[in-house]
């Protein structure tokens, strides 16, 4: 663990950044063992750490209730180290389903690990495991590793309850939740390069992920035959994943739009999301909500990002444009 003598002002300054994420296929169905596919987006969150007289985050004292991710990571790596001031910046909207919380955990974890072990590089396996734990710690013991793995690994991440034949399997993640032990198999793939973009449209409406997940669970309990819709989402996710590997982005877009129709039938869309999706559809290969739904963001796969972005803005949304397959967590110069 660093000491005052090894942590002079020059050596302690560290900056790390991590990307947000969006889900291309499989939200909600992943809870029931179906695969889900997420991509790291260009938008990033950056954390800088400098020596200070007490621990703080953006000028406020570090508080375990307000900053559970940061406190947990500090206690693991820098509990006996001199205090630091953290400054957080970036262009990932908060509480919008784009993984800002996991990006924070990933960037803070990378920065703190570097301070504690400057001789070591980024241990992506270990960091993603800790970022997942931090997410679960902050969310009452419930969190899939999707956001943390995508933010740490970058590129495209596939989550399933078993090892999939597509992509490279990288690790198993387990978590004991209030409902029991969960296991995920995490894979990574690099999409084929193409002149293709994701345009994200933010409704500005915040919806609780846990409430949306509970709503789907209640619907399935009331009518078990609706589990067929969950299986259909899994089938579409695998088809879309295969198209992504092949670089067939027309087929990827078609699968995204099919996925959205099933999510809408499950009741997790919203009028605001539907407005942005209708606006983006004419200039896109595929459109869908991304994340838990009920608000938050939609995503369009398009070769005309400017046109799609303008359509979303005219419909009342705020847009972000991203390429596919962006870099994961990194230390900045």
XYZ file of C-alpha atoms in Angstrom:
333
model
C 0.000 0.000 0.000
C 1.447 3.430 -0.867
C 2.890 5.618 1.890
C 3.471 9.363 2.169
C 7.054 8.885 1.048
C 6.060 6.964 -2.080
C 3.061 9.156 -2.822
C 4.490 12.575 -3.557
C 2.415 15.065 -5.486
C 3.939 14.073 -8.820
C 3.476 10.304 -8.360
C -0.050 10.362 -6.967
C -1.772 12.280 -9.740
C -3.581 9.711 -11.879
C -6.338 9.934 -14.464
C -8.413 6.998 -15.723
C -11.431 6.782 -18.003
C -14.010 4.132 -18.895
C -16.772 3.926 -21.512
C -20.510 3.703 -21.104
C -22.495 0.922 -22.729
C -25.667 0.241 -24.619
C -27.504 -3.060 -25.020
C -28.136 -4.242 -28.568
C -30.136 -7.358 -27.669
C -31.519 -9.289 -24.756
C -32.436 -6.903 -21.932
C -34.932 -8.441 -19.480
C -34.608 -11.871 -21.141
C -31.050 -12.121 -19.781
C -32.590 -12.349 -16.289
C -34.087 -15.681 -17.388
C -30.908 -17.167 -18.865
C -31.122 -15.829 -22.408
C -28.058 -14.142 -23.952
C -27.609 -10.381 -24.004
C -25.226 -8.315 -26.123
C -23.775 -4.959 -25.059
C -21.331 -2.601 -26.771
C -18.933 -0.063 -25.288
C -19.858 3.398 -26.574
C -17.563 6.323 -27.346
C -18.920 8.392 -24.472
C -16.676 8.063 -21.419
C -16.416 8.988 -17.761
C -13.067 10.287 -16.486
C -11.762 10.254 -12.905
C -8.737 12.266 -11.779
C -7.151 11.804 -8.334
C -4.838 14.282 -6.615
C -3.372 14.532 -3.084
C -5.629 16.227 -0.521
C -6.078 16.741 3.205
C -9.206 14.540 3.262
C -11.059 12.183 0.932
C -13.507 14.025 -1.310
C -15.519 13.627 -4.521
C -16.050 16.773 -6.599
C -15.503 18.936 -3.531
C -17.824 17.000 -1.169
C -16.595 14.674 1.564
C -16.483 11.017 0.555
C -19.680 9.498 1.954
C -20.308 5.739 2.037
C -24.041 6.301 1.476
C -23.629 8.723 -1.430
C -20.570 7.070 -2.956
C -20.800 3.317 -2.185
C -18.779 2.277 -5.267
C -15.910 4.632 -4.486
C -15.863 3.841 -0.764
C -15.688 0.094 -1.345
C -12.834 0.404 -3.850
C -10.968 2.837 -1.582
C -11.267 0.398 1.320
C -9.810 -2.394 -0.820
C -6.797 -0.565 -2.269
C -6.128 2.736 -0.486
C -7.577 2.370 2.999
C -4.254 3.193 4.683
C -3.030 5.626 2.046
C -2.972 9.425 2.282
C -6.315 10.992 1.300
C -7.139 11.949 -2.259
C -9.490 14.332 -4.000
C -11.480 12.772 -6.847
C -12.861 14.805 -9.721
C -15.373 13.161 -12.049
C -16.202 14.382 -15.541
C -17.515 12.926 -18.763
C -20.292 12.798 -21.330
C -22.321 9.743 -20.220
C -25.755 10.952 -19.046
C -26.573 9.751 -15.532
C -29.520 7.455 -14.746
C -30.205 6.876 -18.438
C -29.345 3.184 -18.844
C -25.967 3.862 -20.471
C -23.782 2.443 -17.710
C -22.553 5.624 -16.013
C -22.397 3.850 -12.642
C -20.269 0.969 -13.941
C -18.023 3.399 -15.826
C -17.447 5.213 -12.528
C -16.558 1.963 -10.747
C -14.232 0.915 -13.577
C -12.409 4.236 -13.847
C -12.063 4.677 -10.070
C -10.909 1.079 -9.717
C -8.262 1.483 -12.429
C -6.994 4.732 -10.879
C -6.864 3.354 -7.326
C -5.208 0.115 -8.416
C -2.558 2.143 -10.234
C -1.866 4.185 -7.101
C -1.644 1.061 -4.949
C 0.387 -0.940 -7.493
C 2.066 1.471 -9.929
C 4.342 -1.298 -11.144
C 1.398 -3.327 -12.477
C -0.759 -2.745 -15.518
C -4.546 -2.968 -15.601
C -5.754 -6.405 -14.480
C -8.989 -6.456 -16.495
C -10.271 -9.722 -15.052
C -9.715 -8.597 -11.473
C -10.941 -5.065 -12.129
C -14.169 -6.184 -13.782
C -14.830 -8.575 -10.882
C -14.344 -5.773 -8.368
C -16.407 -3.326 -10.448
C -19.203 -5.918 -10.524
C -18.980 -6.299 -6.748
C -19.086 -2.526 -6.363
C -22.189 -2.372 -8.575
C -23.889 -5.087 -6.543
C -22.862 -3.374 -3.294
C -24.467 -0.143 -4.503
C -27.637 -1.889 -5.750
C -28.632 -3.894 -2.713
C -26.878 -7.089 -3.774
C -28.331 -7.291 -7.284
C -26.340 -6.578 -10.446
C -25.400 -8.523 -13.541
C -21.760 -8.222 -14.669
C -22.806 -6.816 -18.055
C -22.200 -3.131 -17.378
C -18.951 -3.657 -15.470
C -17.525 -6.129 -18.008
C -18.419 -3.926 -20.985
C -16.886 -0.846 -19.372
C -13.671 -2.666 -18.427
C -13.255 -4.839 -21.530
C -14.613 -2.531 -24.240
C -15.680 -3.842 -27.640
C -18.747 -6.094 -27.635
C -19.604 -8.217 -24.585
C -21.958 -11.210 -24.597
C -23.555 -12.493 -21.398
C -25.223 -15.893 -21.102
C -25.967 -18.645 -18.617
C -23.673 -20.978 -20.562
C -20.603 -20.735 -22.778
C -21.674 -19.588 -26.219
C -20.008 -20.815 -29.460
C -19.682 -17.234 -30.738
C -16.952 -14.896 -29.541
C -14.190 -15.535 -27.021
C -15.179 -16.744 -23.559
C -13.259 -14.659 -21.013
C -14.539 -15.564 -17.529
C -17.338 -16.775 -15.280
C -18.981 -14.385 -12.844
C -20.975 -15.441 -9.800
C -22.942 -13.422 -7.287
C -25.043 -14.388 -4.298
C -28.155 -12.241 -4.570
C -31.113 -11.996 -2.168
C -32.864 -14.475 -4.496
C -29.998 -16.969 -4.554
C -26.725 -17.613 -6.358
C -26.415 -16.432 -9.955
C -23.805 -17.474 -12.531
C -22.947 -15.755 -15.813
C -20.581 -16.692 -18.620
C -18.963 -13.588 -20.138
C -17.647 -13.444 -23.709
C -16.009 -10.777 -25.844
C -15.925 -10.228 -29.594
C -14.646 -7.570 -31.964
C -17.233 -6.515 -34.561
C -16.257 -6.214 -38.204
C -15.407 -2.678 -39.242
C -17.990 -0.849 -41.324
C -19.235 2.678 -41.834
C -21.897 2.093 -39.206
C -22.964 4.097 -36.166
C -25.092 3.906 -33.073
C -27.252 6.938 -32.376
C -28.622 7.047 -28.845
C -31.721 9.040 -28.042
C -32.296 10.047 -24.419
C -35.919 10.663 -23.410
C -34.891 12.448 -20.212
C -37.365 10.225 -18.350
C -35.822 8.258 -15.488
C -37.249 4.808 -14.756
C -36.205 2.362 -12.049
C -34.492 -0.730 -13.428
C -35.624 -2.818 -10.452
C -39.255 -1.754 -10.934
C -39.146 -2.590 -14.643
C -37.621 -6.011 -13.926
C -40.247 -6.658 -11.233
C -43.023 -5.659 -13.653
C -41.869 -8.269 -16.176
C -41.588 -10.894 -13.419
C -45.159 -10.150 -12.306
C -46.440 -10.421 -15.899
C -44.751 -13.813 -16.320
C -46.094 -15.042 -12.984
C -49.610 -13.997 -13.959
C -49.358 -15.735 -17.347
C -46.545 -18.325 -17.552
C -47.199 -18.815 -21.291
C -45.588 -15.400 -21.807
C -42.235 -17.073 -21.158
C -42.431 -17.836 -24.890
C -41.773 -14.123 -25.460
C -38.621 -14.362 -23.329
C -37.436 -17.350 -25.371
C -38.199 -15.438 -28.580
C -36.005 -12.559 -27.408
C -33.208 -15.087 -26.825
C -33.639 -16.490 -30.337
C -33.470 -12.983 -31.819
C -30.409 -12.135 -29.708
C -28.533 -15.169 -31.041
C -29.526 -14.336 -34.620
C -28.434 -10.726 -34.159
C -25.176 -11.834 -32.561
C -24.393 -14.137 -35.502
C -25.104 -11.272 -37.926
C -22.813 -8.994 -35.909
C -19.957 -11.503 -36.169
C -20.509 -11.755 -39.932
C -20.651 -7.979 -40.377
C -24.206 -8.175 -41.789
C -25.435 -4.937 -40.258
C -28.727 -4.961 -42.156
C -29.544 -8.225 -40.373
C -28.297 -6.770 -37.060
C -30.672 -3.838 -37.479
C -33.586 -6.111 -38.353
C -32.961 -8.176 -35.214
C -32.835 -5.002 -33.100
C -36.230 -3.879 -34.394
C -37.705 -7.353 -33.806
C -36.287 -7.320 -30.282
C -37.993 -3.986 -29.621
C -41.417 -5.267 -30.697
C -41.164 -8.058 -28.137
C -39.993 -5.662 -25.421
C -42.887 -3.359 -26.230
C -45.288 -6.290 -25.948
C -43.811 -7.032 -22.520
C -44.840 -3.523 -21.487
C -41.395 -2.023 -20.871
C -41.468 0.708 -23.512
C -42.998 4.155 -22.958
C -44.684 6.853 -25.056
C -41.489 8.917 -24.965
C -39.379 6.010 -26.209
C -41.889 5.189 -28.951
C -41.803 8.809 -30.162
C -38.012 8.766 -30.560
C -38.029 5.293 -32.129
C -40.593 6.353 -34.753
C -38.515 9.452 -35.528
C -35.270 7.499 -35.968
C -36.675 4.530 -37.896
C -36.793 6.008 -41.456
C -33.031 6.697 -41.515
C -31.947 3.594 -39.580
C -31.261 -0.096 -40.145
C -32.862 -0.922 -36.790
C -34.185 0.789 -33.660
C -35.060 -0.315 -30.136
C -35.119 0.754 -26.536
C -31.872 -0.002 -24.715
C -31.757 -0.957 -21.056
C -34.641 -1.541 -18.690
C -37.085 0.732 -20.545
C -39.909 2.798 -19.099
C -37.832 5.828 -20.095
C -34.094 6.241 -20.470
C -32.670 5.716 -23.949
C -33.319 4.162 -27.335
C -30.651 3.167 -29.841
C -30.621 3.278 -33.637
C -28.160 1.440 -35.894
C -27.574 3.698 -38.887
C -25.336 4.668 -41.774
C -26.745 8.214 -41.612
C -25.889 9.354 -38.080
C -26.412 13.067 -38.686
C -29.863 12.521 -40.189
C -30.880 10.099 -37.446
C -29.545 12.378 -34.708
C -31.432 15.382 -36.093
C -34.663 13.360 -36.275
C -34.311 12.369 -32.620
C -33.614 15.962 -31.558
C -36.622 17.247 -33.534
C -38.782 14.672 -31.751
C -37.718 16.052 -28.362
C -34.857 13.715 -27.457
C -31.191 14.388 -26.776
C -28.877 12.439 -29.050
C -25.397 10.932 -28.809
C -23.466 9.357 -31.675
C -21.020 6.483 -31.243
C -19.043 4.028 -33.324
C -19.124 0.328 -32.410
C -16.364 -1.472 -30.542
C -14.736 1.234 -28.413
C -11.819 0.882 -26.026
C -12.433 -0.243 -22.461
C -11.041 1.258 -19.273
C -7.635 2.935 -19.619
C -5.149 5.096 -17.755
C -4.845 8.504 -19.362
C -1.477 10.225 -19.962
